[in-house]
Every structure is written in C-alpha cells, then in structure tokens.
Amino acid sequence: MNTKTIILLSAKRTGSSAFFKVFKSNPKVSCLIKRKDMDMIELNFWNSALEAINGNQNNLKKILKKIEFSENLPTKLTKKKIFLLWKKILNKNGGIIFDKSPNYLNKYETLNLINDFKKSGNKVIILGLIRDPRDSISSQHELWDKNLSGNKLISKIKQREKKWLIQYENLEKFQSNFKFKV
C-alpha cells in the first residue's frame, strides 16, 4: 500500500482547524477521527510517541483507544517500534493520514522524531503554517476569560506569547534544517 503522512505544524489560532476540515473532507485522507462529534480533537500522536519511547506509554495507549486501534505495546518502545506502529495505523486507515497539533511545536525532540520517521524511508509531507501574531492575538481574545483583568490578564497574555515564541522558534529552526513549505 502506498502510505503517506501529512503533518501540519502550527501554533493555536492560525487557521489549522480550517486545514483540518479540508483534509478531513477528502475521502482519500484519514484524520483518524471517526466520530462526527469529535471533529476537532487533535491526537498529538508524535508527542505521545516520544513520551512512550522515554518510558511513559499512558498517553499513547489513550490515543490508540480513541482511534479504535488495538495493539499490545511492548514494555520498551523504541523509535523503530513506534515507526512500525504508525505504519500499521496508516495501513488500517487507508494509507494517507493528515495530522496536526499545535503541541508538536512545543518540543523540538518531537519534530526530530517526525523527521527521523521521514528519513527512515517513509513518505511524509510537512507543512508549516504561520499567522501574523497581531491577528492571532485578536483571534485568541475572544477565548480569554472575561473575569481576568489587570495583572492576571497581563500575566496570562505574556505566558501565551512566550509559548508562541518558542513554537515559532522551533518551527523556524526545523524549517531551516529540513526545508519544507511554510
């Protein structure tokens, strides 16, 4: 089977959900979400895979349950075993999977894991999505807790913006090292 993984790297409030809906509507592409009421859940597979390699399989097991994929995981997971697991998931779901999570940009190690999967001979298309930070802040504003004000609101904004900067630094570094479309 001709398998392919399409991964969108983006921060929150960049339009990634619109991309998700477009890919989800394509009958050739699976987004691993089977239930219509779960249409915007991001599985965060690759972060959970990295955790599993480092000894914590809890989140990976939850993901496998969510996508109704039963697999007995070995006690010790390696990159090679994670890659075989993903290939099984690809094959079970038609061979083409679109995946996204803003959390992928939080850890550069996760980006390296995705790239190692690609370098091991797998077809992976990586796309990056950025948005003018002023537009992102404006979009985020509607989600802010209206009860926050003063220093609490400023602190929350600063936390979010620090996270945004880390995500885009990781995206920029990853893109310059591995060349993909942003």
Tab-separated table of N, CA and C in Angstrom:
chain	number	residue	atom	x	y	z
A	1	MET	N	0.839	-1.180	0.000
A	1	MET	CA	0.000	0.000	0.000
A	1	MET	C	0.885	1.245	0.000
A	2	ASN	N	0.481	2.232	-0.759
A	2	ASN	CA	1.212	3.495	-0.836
A	2	ASN	C	0.788	4.368	0.337
A	3	THR	N	1.633	4.477	1.361
A	3	THR	CA	1.265	5.226	2.563
A	3	THR	C	1.934	6.589	2.587
A	4	LYS	N	1.237	7.538	3.211
A	4	LYS	CA	1.756	8.895	3.285
A	4	LYS	C	1.221	9.559	4.546
A	5	THR	N	2.077	10.300	5.212
A	5	THR	CA	1.691	11.079	6.377
A	5	THR	C	1.839	12.552	6.021
A	6	ILE	N	0.790	13.318	6.280
A	6	ILE	CA	0.818	14.762	6.054
A	6	ILE	C	0.706	15.408	7.428
A	7	ILE	N	1.720	16.196	7.793
A	7	ILE	CA	1.732	16.814	9.121
A	7	ILE	C	1.766	18.327	8.972
A	8	LEU	N	0.816	18.976	9.641
A	8	LEU	CA	0.760	20.434	9.669
A	8	LEU	C	1.303	20.915	11.005
A	9	LEU	N	2.323	21.749	10.946
A	9	LEU	CA	2.930	22.332	12.142
A	9	LEU	C	2.467	23.775	12.254
A	10	SER	N	1.794	24.101	13.346
A	10	SER	CA	1.302	25.459	13.534
A	10	SER	C	1.007	25.697	15.001
A	11	ALA	N	0.959	26.964	15.377
A	11	ALA	CA	0.533	27.326	16.725
A	11	ALA	C	-0.993	27.424	16.727
A	12	LYS	N	-1.562	27.615	17.914
A	12	LYS	CA	-3.014	27.787	18.014
A	12	LYS	C	-3.432	29.088	17.340
A	13	ARG	N	-4.674	29.096	16.878
A	13	ARG	CA	-5.312	30.279	16.301
A	13	ARG	C	-4.624	30.763	15.024
A	14	THR	N	-4.160	29.810	14.203
A	14	THR	CA	-3.505	30.173	12.944
A	14	THR	C	-4.314	29.779	11.716
A	15	GLY	N	-5.404	29.068	11.917
A	15	GLY	CA	-6.187	28.576	10.791
A	15	GLY	C	-5.996	27.098	10.538
A	16	SER	N	-5.300	26.419	11.450
A	16	SER	CA	-5.025	24.993	11.253
A	16	SER	C	-6.299	24.150	11.279
A	17	SER	N	-7.302	24.589	12.008
A	17	SER	CA	-8.569	23.837	12.051
A	17	SER	C	-9.265	23.872	10.696
A	18	ALA	N	-9.134	24.974	9.973
A	18	ALA	CA	-9.704	25.051	8.623
A	18	ALA	C	-8.989	24.055	7.700
A	19	PHE	N	-7.665	23.954	7.821
A	19	PHE	CA	-6.914	22.955	7.050
A	19	PHE	C	-7.399	21.549	7.397
A	20	PHE	N	-7.582	21.309	8.696
A	20	PHE	CA	-8.038	20.012	9.168
A	20	PHE	C	-9.360	19.639	8.505
A	21	LYS	N	-10.295	20.572	8.467
A	21	LYS	CA	-11.603	20.312	7.868
A	21	LYS	C	-11.488	20.012	6.377
A	22	VAL	N	-10.606	20.715	5.684
A	22	VAL	CA	-10.407	20.457	4.253
A	22	VAL	C	-9.878	19.045	4.038
A	23	PHE	N	-8.840	18.678	4.780
A	23	PHE	CA	-8.283	17.335	4.618
A	23	PHE	C	-9.278	16.271	5.054
A	24	LYS	N	-10.017	16.544	6.115
A	24	LYS	CA	-10.992	15.568	6.608
A	24	LYS	C	-12.100	15.315	5.586
A	25	SER	N	-12.406	16.317	4.779
A	25	SER	CA	-13.470	16.149	3.787
A	25	SER	C	-13.009	15.357	2.560
A	26	ASN	N	-11.714	15.146	2.411
A	26	ASN	CA	-11.201	14.374	1.280
A	26	ASN	C	-11.342	12.882	1.578
A	27	PRO	N	-12.063	12.137	0.728
A	27	PRO	CA	-12.296	10.717	1.016
A	27	PRO	C	-11.020	9.856	0.980
A	28	LYS	N	-9.945	10.348	0.390
A	28	LYS	CA	-8.707	9.574	0.317
A	28	LYS	C	-7.833	9.755	1.554
A	29	VAL	N	-8.182	10.739	2.386
A	29	VAL	CA	-7.347	11.091	3.531
A	29	VAL	C	-8.092	10.778	4.822
A	30	SER	N	-7.381	10.146	5.746
A	30	SER	CA	-7.944	9.895	7.069
A	30	SER	C	-7.350	10.893	8.054
A	31	CYS	N	-8.178	11.341	8.965
A	31	CYS	CA	-7.701	12.204	10.054
A	31	CYS	C	-7.781	11.475	11.385
A	32	LEU	N	-8.047	10.174	11.311
A	32	LEU	CA	-8.122	9.283	12.463
A	32	LEU	C	-9.277	9.582	13.413
A	33	ILE	N	-10.100	10.532	13.081
A	33	ILE	CA	-11.269	10.846	13.890
A	33	ILE	C	-12.471	10.245	13.178
A	34	LYS	N	-13.105	9.295	13.804
A	34	LYS	CA	-14.213	8.592	13.169
A	34	LYS	C	-15.568	9.207	13.517
A	35	ARG	N	-15.685	9.749	14.719
A	35	ARG	CA	-16.967	10.273	15.169
A	35	ARG	C	-17.116	11.740	14.785
A	36	LYS	N	-18.261	12.084	14.277
A	36	LYS	CA	-18.506	13.469	13.868
A	36	LYS	C	-18.458	14.441	15.058
A	37	ASP	N	-18.852	13.986	16.247
A	37	ASP	CA	-18.845	14.867	17.409
A	37	ASP	C	-17.433	15.095	17.967
A	38	MET	N	-16.434	14.418	17.399
A	38	MET	CA	-15.042	14.576	17.851
A	38	MET	C	-14.214	15.236	16.758
A	39	ASP	N	-14.823	16.083	15.984
A	39	ASP	CA	-14.185	16.524	14.765
A	39	ASP	C	-12.969	17.421	14.932
A	40	MET	N	-12.766	18.023	16.082
A	40	MET	CA	-11.599	18.898	16.211
A	40	MET	C	-10.566	18.391	17.216
A	41	ILE	N	-10.721	17.169	17.679
A	41	ILE	CA	-9.746	16.635	18.634
A	41	ILE	C	-8.425	16.355	17.921
A	42	GLU	N	-7.350	16.833	18.509
A	42	GLU	CA	-6.028	16.557	17.975
A	42	GLU	C	-5.423	15.433	18.797
A	43	LEU	N	-4.959	14.426	18.119
A	43	LEU	CA	-4.479	13.243	18.819
A	43	LEU	C	-3.129	13.437	19.480
A	44	ASN	N	-2.283	14.270	18.887
A	44	ASN	CA	-0.964	14.514	19.467
A	44	ASN	C	-0.132	13.220	19.509
A	45	PHE	N	-0.238	12.424	18.444
A	45	PHE	CA	0.425	11.124	18.390
A	45	PHE	C	1.932	11.227	18.607
A	46	TRP	N	2.587	12.127	17.912
A	46	TRP	CA	4.054	12.144	17.921
A	46	TRP	C	4.627	12.589	19.265
A	47	ASN	N	3.975	13.496	19.973
A	47	ASN	CA	4.423	13.824	21.336
A	47	ASN	C	4.235	12.635	22.262
A	48	SER	N	3.103	11.954	22.115
A	48	SER	CA	2.843	10.775	22.951
A	48	SER	C	3.802	9.641	22.609
A	49	ALA	N	4.169	9.532	21.350
A	49	ALA	CA	5.147	8.515	20.944
A	49	ALA	C	6.503	8.804	21.585
A	50	LEU	N	6.895	10.073	21.602
A	50	LEU	CA	8.159	10.448	22.243
A	50	LEU	C	8.119	10.127	23.734
A	51	GLU	N	7.001	10.421	24.396
A	51	GLU	CA	6.842	10.070	25.809
A	51	GLU	C	6.973	8.560	26.007
A	52	ALA	N	6.367	7.786	25.098
A	52	ALA	CA	6.404	6.324	25.207
A	52	ALA	C	7.831	5.801	25.047
A	53	ILE	N	8.577	6.376	24.134
A	53	ILE	CA	9.983	5.986	23.956
A	53	ILE	C	10.761	6.275	25.240
A	54	ASN	N	10.380	7.360	25.916
A	54	ASN	CA	11.043	7.750	27.163
A	54	ASN	C	10.469	7.054	28.392
A	55	GLY	N	9.572	6.074	28.177
A	55	GLY	CA	9.115	5.240	29.281
A	55	GLY	C	7.678	5.440	29.747
A	56	ASN	N	6.981	6.473	29.267
A	56	ASN	CA	5.603	6.708	29.698
A	56	ASN	C	4.647	6.449	28.535
A	57	GLN	N	3.962	5.304	28.579
A	57	GLN	CA	3.080	4.899	27.485
A	57	GLN	C	1.621	5.312	27.680
A	58	ASN	N	1.299	5.961	28.785
A	58	ASN	CA	-0.103	6.249	29.114
A	58	ASN	C	-0.840	7.012	28.011
A	59	ASN	N	-0.283	8.123	27.552
A	59	ASN	CA	-0.968	8.923	26.531
A	59	ASN	C	-1.065	8.189	25.196
A	60	LEU	N	-0.041	7.436	24.849
A	60	LEU	CA	-0.085	6.675	23.601
A	60	LEU	C	-1.194	5.625	23.655
A	61	LYS	N	-1.344	4.974	24.787
A	61	LYS	CA	-2.414	3.988	24.947
A	61	LYS	C	-3.786	4.640	24.815
A	62	LYS	N	-3.946	5.838	25.366
A	62	LYS	CA	-5.213	6.567	25.252
A	62	LYS	C	-5.512	6.911	23.787
A	63	ILE	N	-4.483	7.311	23.064
A	63	ILE	CA	-4.664	7.640	21.646
A	63	ILE	C	-5.104	6.410	20.865
A	64	LEU	N	-4.433	5.287	21.096
A	64	LEU	CA	-4.793	4.058	20.385
A	64	LEU	C	-6.242	3.678	20.673
A	65	LYS	N	-6.673	3.895	21.900
A	65	LYS	CA	-8.065	3.603	22.257
A	65	LYS	C	-9.015	4.550	21.521
A	66	LYS	N	-8.672	5.846	21.461
A	66	LYS	CA	-9.519	6.837	20.784
A	66	LYS	C	-9.707	6.513	19.306
A	67	ILE	N	-8.652	6.013	18.672
A	67	ILE	CA	-8.760	5.722	17.237
A	67	ILE	C	-9.164	4.276	16.977
A	68	GLU	N	-9.552	3.595	18.058
A	68	GLU	CA	-10.032	2.218	17.971
A	68	GLU	C	-9.003	1.314	17.279
A	69	PHE	N	-7.769	1.425	17.747
A	69	PHE	CA	-6.666	0.620	17.218
A	69	PHE	C	-6.111	-0.208	18.368
A	70	SER	N	-6.348	-1.513	18.299
A	70	SER	CA	-5.862	-2.352	19.394
A	70	SER	C	-4.501	-2.934	19.039
A	71	GLU	N	-3.573	-2.686	19.932
A	71	GLU	CA	-2.196	-3.141	19.747
A	71	GLU	C	-1.607	-3.343	21.129
A	72	ASN	N	-1.050	-4.506	21.369
A	72	ASN	CA	-0.339	-4.731	22.620
A	72	ASN	C	1.051	-4.136	22.488
A	73	LEU	N	1.294	-3.110	23.262
A	73	LEU	CA	2.584	-2.436	23.187
A	73	LEU	C	3.618	-3.194	24.009
A	74	PRO	N	4.830	-3.315	23.480
A	74	PRO	CA	5.885	-3.947	24.268
A	74	PRO	C	6.249	-3.052	25.454
A	75	THR	N	6.878	-3.637	26.451
A	75	THR	CA	7.262	-2.872	27.631
A	75	THR	C	8.190	-1.720	27.261
A	76	LYS	N	9.117	-1.965	26.374
A	76	LYS	CA	10.086	-0.953	25.951
A	76	LYS	C	9.810	-0.590	24.496
A	77	LEU	N	9.493	0.680	24.257
A	77	LEU	CA	9.269	1.146	22.894
A	77	LEU	C	10.493	1.895	22.390
A	78	THR	N	10.857	1.608	21.165
A	78	THR	CA	11.965	2.287	20.501
A	78	THR	C	11.397	3.079	19.324
A	79	LYS	N	12.233	3.917	18.723
A	79	LYS	CA	11.802	4.638	17.522
A	79	LYS	C	11.311	3.664	16.464
A	80	LYS	N	12.078	2.607	16.258
A	80	LYS	CA	11.730	1.627	15.226
A	80	LYS	C	10.340	1.029	15.491
A	81	LYS	N	10.050	0.718	16.742
A	81	LYS	CA	8.740	0.146	17.086
A	81	LYS	C	7.624	1.176	16.930
A	82	ILE	N	7.901	2.423	17.261
A	82	ILE	CA	6.919	3.493	17.055
A	82	ILE	C	6.640	3.651	15.562
A	83	PHE	N	7.691	3.627	14.755
A	83	PHE	CA	7.515	3.786	13.314
A	83	PHE	C	6.701	2.635	12.733
A	84	LEU	N	6.944	1.412	13.202
A	84	LEU	CA	6.141	0.261	12.759
A	84	LEU	C	4.688	0.411	13.192
A	85	LEU	N	4.470	0.905	14.396
A	85	LEU	CA	3.117	1.135	14.887
A	85	LEU	C	2.397	2.153	14.000
A	86	TRP	N	3.070	3.256	13.669
A	86	TRP	CA	2.449	4.277	12.825
A	86	TRP	C	2.126	3.708	11.435
A	87	LYS	N	3.015	2.877	10.901
A	87	LYS	CA	2.750	2.262	9.592
A	87	LYS	C	1.511	1.369	9.651
A	88	LYS	N	1.341	0.640	10.755
A	88	LYS	CA	0.140	-0.187	10.919
A	88	LYS	C	-1.110	0.693	10.967
A	89	ILE	N	-1.009	1.809	11.675
A	89	ILE	CA	-2.134	2.740	11.757
A	89	ILE	C	-2.438	3.311	10.375
A	90	LEU	N	-1.388	3.663	9.633
A	90	LEU	CA	-1.561	4.158	8.266
A	90	LEU	C	-2.292	3.132	7.408
A	91	ASN	N	-1.812	1.906	7.439
A	91	ASN	CA	-2.408	0.851	6.612
A	91	ASN	C	-3.862	0.585	6.993
A	92	LYS	N	-4.143	0.581	8.269
A	92	LYS	CA	-5.517	0.335	8.731
A	92	LYS	C	-6.463	1.447	8.288
A	93	ASN	N	-5.943	2.645	8.135
A	93	ASN	CA	-6.774	3.809	7.845
A	93	ASN	C	-6.667	4.305	6.406
A	94	GLY	N	-6.312	3.434	5.492
A	94	GLY	CA	-6.350	3.789	4.081
A	94	GLY	C	-5.061	4.310	3.485
A	95	GLY	N	-4.035	4.474	4.293
A	95	GLY	CA	-2.728	4.800	3.737
A	95	GLY	C	-2.325	6.251	3.738
A	96	ILE	N	-3.272	7.186	3.875
A	96	ILE	CA	-2.917	8.609	3.912
A	96	ILE	C	-3.566	9.209	5.156
A	97	ILE	N	-2.742	9.780	6.008
A	97	ILE	CA	-3.257	10.388	7.239
A	97	ILE	C	-2.783	11.835	7.320
A	98	PHE	N	-3.733	12.724	7.596
A	98	PHE	CA	-3.427	14.115	7.891
A	98	PHE	C	-3.398	14.259	9.407
A	99	ASP	N	-2.361	14.893	9.923
A	99	ASP	CA	-2.178	15.020	11.362
A	99	ASP	C	-1.736	16.436	11.674
A	100	LYS	N	-2.264	16.975	12.758
A	100	LYS	CA	-1.823	18.297	13.217
A	100	LYS	C	-1.993	18.390	14.717
A	101	SER	N	-1.146	19.162	15.332
A	101	SER	CA	-1.305	19.521	16.730
A	101	SER	C	-0.377	20.695	17.012
A	102	PRO	N	-0.905	21.762	17.597
A	102	PRO	CA	-0.025	22.863	17.972
A	102	PRO	C	1.059	22.412	18.956
A	103	ASN	N	0.784	21.327	19.667
A	103	ASN	CA	1.740	20.841	20.655
A	103	ASN	C	3.009	20.264	20.037
A	104	TYR	N	2.988	19.915	18.750
A	104	TYR	CA	4.209	19.396	18.125
A	104	TYR	C	5.324	20.430	18.145
A	105	LEU	N	4.971	21.693	18.094
A	105	LEU	CA	5.990	22.744	18.071
A	105	LEU	C	6.551	23.066	19.455
A	106	ASN	N	5.967	22.493	20.496
A	106	ASN	CA	6.457	22.769	21.848
A	106	ASN	C	7.787	22.090	22.139
A	107	LYS	N	8.030	20.938	21.506
A	107	LYS	CA	9.241	20.165	21.782
A	107	LYS	C	9.984	19.888	20.478
A	108	TYR	N	11.196	20.390	20.411
A	108	TYR	CA	11.988	20.157	19.202
A	108	TYR	C	12.279	18.663	19.024
A	109	GLU	N	12.344	17.921	20.130
A	109	GLU	CA	12.587	16.472	20.054
A	109	GLU	C	11.472	15.765	19.291
A	110	THR	N	10.244	16.260	19.418
A	110	THR	CA	9.126	15.683	18.675
A	110	THR	C	9.317	15.925	17.183
A	111	LEU	N	9.747	17.119	16.837
A	111	LEU	CA	9.995	17.431	15.425
A	111	LEU	C	11.091	16.525	14.866
A	112	ASN	N	12.113	16.275	15.667
A	112	ASN	CA	13.172	15.358	15.232
A	112	ASN	C	12.647	13.936	15.043
A	113	LEU	N	11.736	13.506	15.905
A	113	LEU	CA	11.148	12.170	15.766
A	113	LEU	C	10.377	12.067	14.446
A	114	ILE	N	9.593	13.078	14.140
A	114	ILE	CA	8.858	13.107	12.870
A	114	ILE	C	9.839	13.056	11.703
A	115	ASN	N	10.897	13.839	11.789
A	115	ASN	CA	11.888	13.853	10.708
A	115	ASN	C	12.616	12.513	10.604
A	116	ASP	N	12.897	11.870	11.720
A	116	ASP	CA	13.536	10.551	11.684
A	116	ASP	C	12.618	9.532	11.005
A	117	PHE	N	11.309	9.642	11.250
A	117	PHE	CA	10.353	8.768	10.572
A	117	PHE	C	10.437	8.985	9.065
A	118	LYS	N	10.518	10.239	8.667
A	118	LYS	CA	10.632	10.573	7.236
A	118	LYS	C	11.947	10.040	6.670
A	119	LYS	N	13.046	10.268	7.382
A	119	LYS	CA	14.370	9.832	6.898
A	119	LYS	C	14.496	8.321	6.818
A	120	SER	N	13.645	7.599	7.547
A	120	SER	CA	13.739	6.134	7.505
A	120	SER	C	12.989	5.549	6.308
A	121	GLY	N	12.713	6.398	5.324
A	121	GLY	CA	12.144	5.920	4.065
A	121	GLY	C	10.640	6.042	3.935
A	122	ASN	N	10.009	6.770	4.831
A	122	ASN	CA	8.561	6.926	4.790
A	122	ASN	C	8.182	8.230	4.094
A	123	LYS	N	7.045	8.198	3.433
A	123	LYS	CA	6.565	9.396	2.746
A	123	LYS	C	5.876	10.295	3.760
A	124	VAL	N	6.508	11.434	4.007
A	124	VAL	CA	5.970	12.401	4.955
A	124	VAL	C	6.007	13.768	4.293
A	125	ILE	N	4.869	14.426	4.283
A	125	ILE	CA	4.791	15.804	3.809
A	125	ILE	C	4.614	16.670	5.044
A	126	ILE	N	5.513	17.617	5.210
A	126	ILE	CA	5.449	18.513	6.364
A	126	ILE	C	5.122	19.910	5.844
A	127	LEU	N	4.112	20.505	6.448
A	127	LEU	CA	3.708	21.864	6.116
A	127	LEU	C	3.766	22.701	7.382
A	128	GLY	N	4.173	23.941	7.244
A	128	GLY	CA	4.159	24.858	8.375
A	128	GLY	C	3.165	25.970	8.097
A	129	LEU	N	2.499	26.416	9.131
A	129	LEU	CA	1.509	27.474	8.984
A	129	LEU	C	1.790	28.545	10.026
A	130	ILE	N	1.951	29.783	9.559
A	130	ILE	CA	2.159	30.895	10.478
A	130	ILE	C	1.071	31.937	10.232
A	131	ARG	N	0.903	32.786	11.196
A	131	ARG	CA	-0.082	33.857	11.105
A	131	ARG	C	0.500	35.075	11.782
A	132	ASP	N	0.204	36.231	11.267
A	132	ASP	CA	0.640	37.470	11.885
A	132	ASP	C	0.245	37.422	13.365
A	133	PRO	N	1.197	37.618	14.275
A	133	PRO	CA	0.884	37.491	15.703
A	133	PRO	C	-0.220	38.440	16.163
A	134	ARG	N	-0.356	39.590	15.531
A	134	ARG	CA	-1.422	40.517	15.924
A	134	ARG	C	-2.795	39.912	15.624
A	135	ASP	N	-2.892	39.225	14.483
A	135	ASP	CA	-4.157	38.559	14.144
A	135	ASP	C	-4.426	37.389	15.079
A	136	SER	N	-3.362	36.673	15.424
A	136	SER	CA	-3.503	35.548	16.344
A	136	SER	C	-3.983	36.018	17.711
A	137	ILE	N	-3.419	37.117	18.193
A	137	ILE	CA	-3.832	37.672	19.488
A	137	ILE	C	-5.287	38.113	19.429
A	138	SER	N	-5.649	38.760	18.352
A	138	SER	CA	-7.028	39.213	18.195
A	138	SER	C	-7.995	38.025	18.186
A	139	SER	N	-7.607	36.967	17.487
A	139	SER	CA	-8.433	35.766	17.432
A	139	SER	C	-8.522	35.105	18.807
A	140	GLN	N	-7.422	35.099	19.525
A	140	GLN	CA	-7.374	34.490	20.856
A	140	GLN	C	-8.215	35.281	21.856
A	141	HIS	N	-8.314	36.586	21.631
A	141	HIS	CA	-9.016	37.468	22.576
A	141	HIS	C	-10.423	36.981	22.881
A	142	GLU	N	-11.110	36.478	21.886
A	142	GLU	CA	-12.491	36.024	22.123
A	142	GLU	C	-12.561	34.811	23.040
A	143	LEU	N	-11.445	34.125	23.244
A	143	LEU	CA	-11.421	32.960	24.122
A	143	LEU	C	-10.950	33.281	25.540
A	144	TRP	N	-10.472	34.494	25.769
A	144	TRP	CA	-9.956	34.846	27.082
A	144	TRP	C	-11.055	34.836	28.122
A	145	ASP	N	-10.663	34.514	29.303
A	145	ASP	CA	-11.568	34.543	30.449
A	145	ASP	C	-11.943	36.003	30.717
A	146	LYS	N	-13.192	36.320	30.551
A	146	LYS	CA	-13.649	37.712	30.713
A	146	LYS	C	-13.534	38.196	32.163
A	147	ASN	N	-13.341	37.283	33.109
A	147	ASN	CA	-13.200	37.658	34.516
A	147	ASN	C	-11.783	38.096	34.863
A	148	LEU	N	-10.825	37.843	33.950
A	148	LEU	CA	-9.453	38.253	34.221
A	148	LEU	C	-9.284	39.731	33.898
A	149	SER	N	-8.514	40.402	34.722
A	149	SER	CA	-8.204	41.803	34.441
A	149	SER	C	-6.869	42.145	35.092
A	150	GLY	N	-6.379	43.293	34.789
A	150	GLY	CA	-5.153	43.797	35.399
A	150	GLY	C	-3.969	42.867	35.237
A	151	ASN	N	-3.250	42.649	36.342
A	151	ASN	CA	-2.028	41.851	36.312
A	151	ASN	C	-2.272	40.398	35.908
A	152	LYS	N	-3.414	39.828	36.313
A	152	LYS	CA	-3.707	38.437	35.943
A	152	LYS	C	-3.856	38.304	34.433
A	153	LEU	N	-4.541	39.263	33.811
A	153	LEU	CA	-4.720	39.234	32.365
A	153	LEU	C	-3.377	39.424	31.666
A	154	ILE	N	-2.592	40.377	32.123
A	154	ILE	CA	-1.275	40.634	31.520
A	154	ILE	C	-0.385	39.404	31.650
A	155	SER	N	-0.400	38.765	32.828
A	155	SER	CA	0.393	37.557	33.045
A	155	SER	C	-0.019	36.440	32.077
A	156	LYS	N	-1.318	36.257	31.905
A	156	LYS	CA	-1.832	35.229	31.004
A	156	LYS	C	-1.399	35.513	29.559
A	157	ILE	N	-1.480	36.754	29.142
A	157	ILE	CA	-1.074	37.142	27.787
A	157	ILE	C	0.418	36.889	27.607
A	158	LYS	N	1.220	37.268	28.592
A	158	LYS	CA	2.669	37.068	28.487
A	158	LYS	C	3.014	35.580	28.394
A	159	GLN	N	2.331	34.739	29.187
A	159	GLN	CA	2.561	33.282	29.113
A	159	GLN	C	2.271	32.759	27.719
A	160	ARG	N	1.136	33.177	27.173
A	160	ARG	CA	0.738	32.702	25.856
A	160	ARG	C	1.727	33.149	24.793
A	161	GLU	N	2.175	34.385	24.900
A	161	GLU	CA	3.098	34.894	23.890
A	161	GLU	C	4.477	34.237	24.002
A	162	LYS	N	4.926	33.926	25.224
A	162	LYS	CA	6.195	33.196	25.379
A	162	LYS	C	6.093	31.820	24.721
A	163	LYS	N	4.971	31.151	24.923
A	163	LYS	CA	4.753	29.841	24.297
A	163	LYS	C	4.744	29.975	22.775
A	164	TRP	N	4.070	31.020	22.285
A	164	TRP	CA	4.021	31.263	20.844
A	164	TRP	C	5.430	31.453	20.292
A	165	LEU	N	6.259	32.238	20.988
A	165	LEU	CA	7.632	32.473	20.523
A	165	LEU	C	8.443	31.179	20.469
A	166	ILE	N	8.312	30.340	21.473
A	166	ILE	CA	9.016	29.046	21.482
A	166	ILE	C	8.566	28.201	20.301
A	167	GLN	N	7.251	28.152	20.070
A	167	GLN	CA	6.738	27.347	18.963
A	167	GLN	C	7.295	27.830	17.631
A	168	TYR	N	7.303	29.139	17.414
A	168	TYR	CA	7.790	29.636	16.133
A	168	TYR	C	9.301	29.589	16.008
A	169	GLU	N	10.015	29.675	17.109
A	169	GLU	CA	11.464	29.451	17.051
A	169	GLU	C	11.740	28.009	16.631
A	170	ASN	N	10.985	27.062	17.202
A	170	ASN	CA	11.153	25.656	16.816
A	170	ASN	C	10.778	25.434	15.362
A	171	LEU	N	9.692	26.066	14.905
A	171	LEU	CA	9.287	25.926	13.506
A	171	LEU	C	10.355	26.483	12.578
A	172	GLU	N	10.878	27.664	12.907
A	172	GLU	CA	11.898	28.290	12.071
A	172	GLU	C	13.180	27.444	12.025
A	173	LYS	N	13.608	26.958	13.172
A	173	LYS	CA	14.814	26.122	13.231
A	173	LYS	C	14.612	24.819	12.453
A	174	PHE	N	13.467	24.198	12.645
A	174	PHE	CA	13.153	22.939	11.963
A	174	PHE	C	13.085	23.160	10.450
A	175	GLN	N	12.440	24.241	10.041
A	175	GLN	CA	12.317	24.526	8.608
A	175	GLN	C	13.683	24.817	7.993
A	176	SER	N	14.528	25.532	8.678
A	176	SER	CA	15.844	25.842	8.104
A	176	SER	C	16.721	24.593	8.036
A	177	ASN	N	16.520	23.630	8.956
A	177	ASN	CA	17.302	22.404	8.928
A	177	ASN	C	16.785	21.385	7.911
A	178	PHE	N	15.472	21.341	7.693
A	178	PHE	CA	14.900	20.259	6.901
A	178	PHE	C	14.081	20.699	5.704
A	179	LYS	N	13.997	21.977	5.440
A	179	LYS	CA	13.380	22.532	4.234
A	179	LYS	C	12.017	21.934	3.903
A	180	PHE	N	10.985	22.621	4.273
A	180	PHE	CA	9.626	22.280	3.886
A	180	PHE	C	8.856	23.584	3.714
A	181	LYS	N	7.652	23.495	3.160
A	181	LYS	CA	6.890	24.699	2.846
A	181	LYS	C	6.231	25.277	4.083
A	182	VAL	N	6.389	26.580	4.246
A	182	VAL	CA	5.708	27.317	5.313
A	182	VAL	C	4.850	28.361	4.651
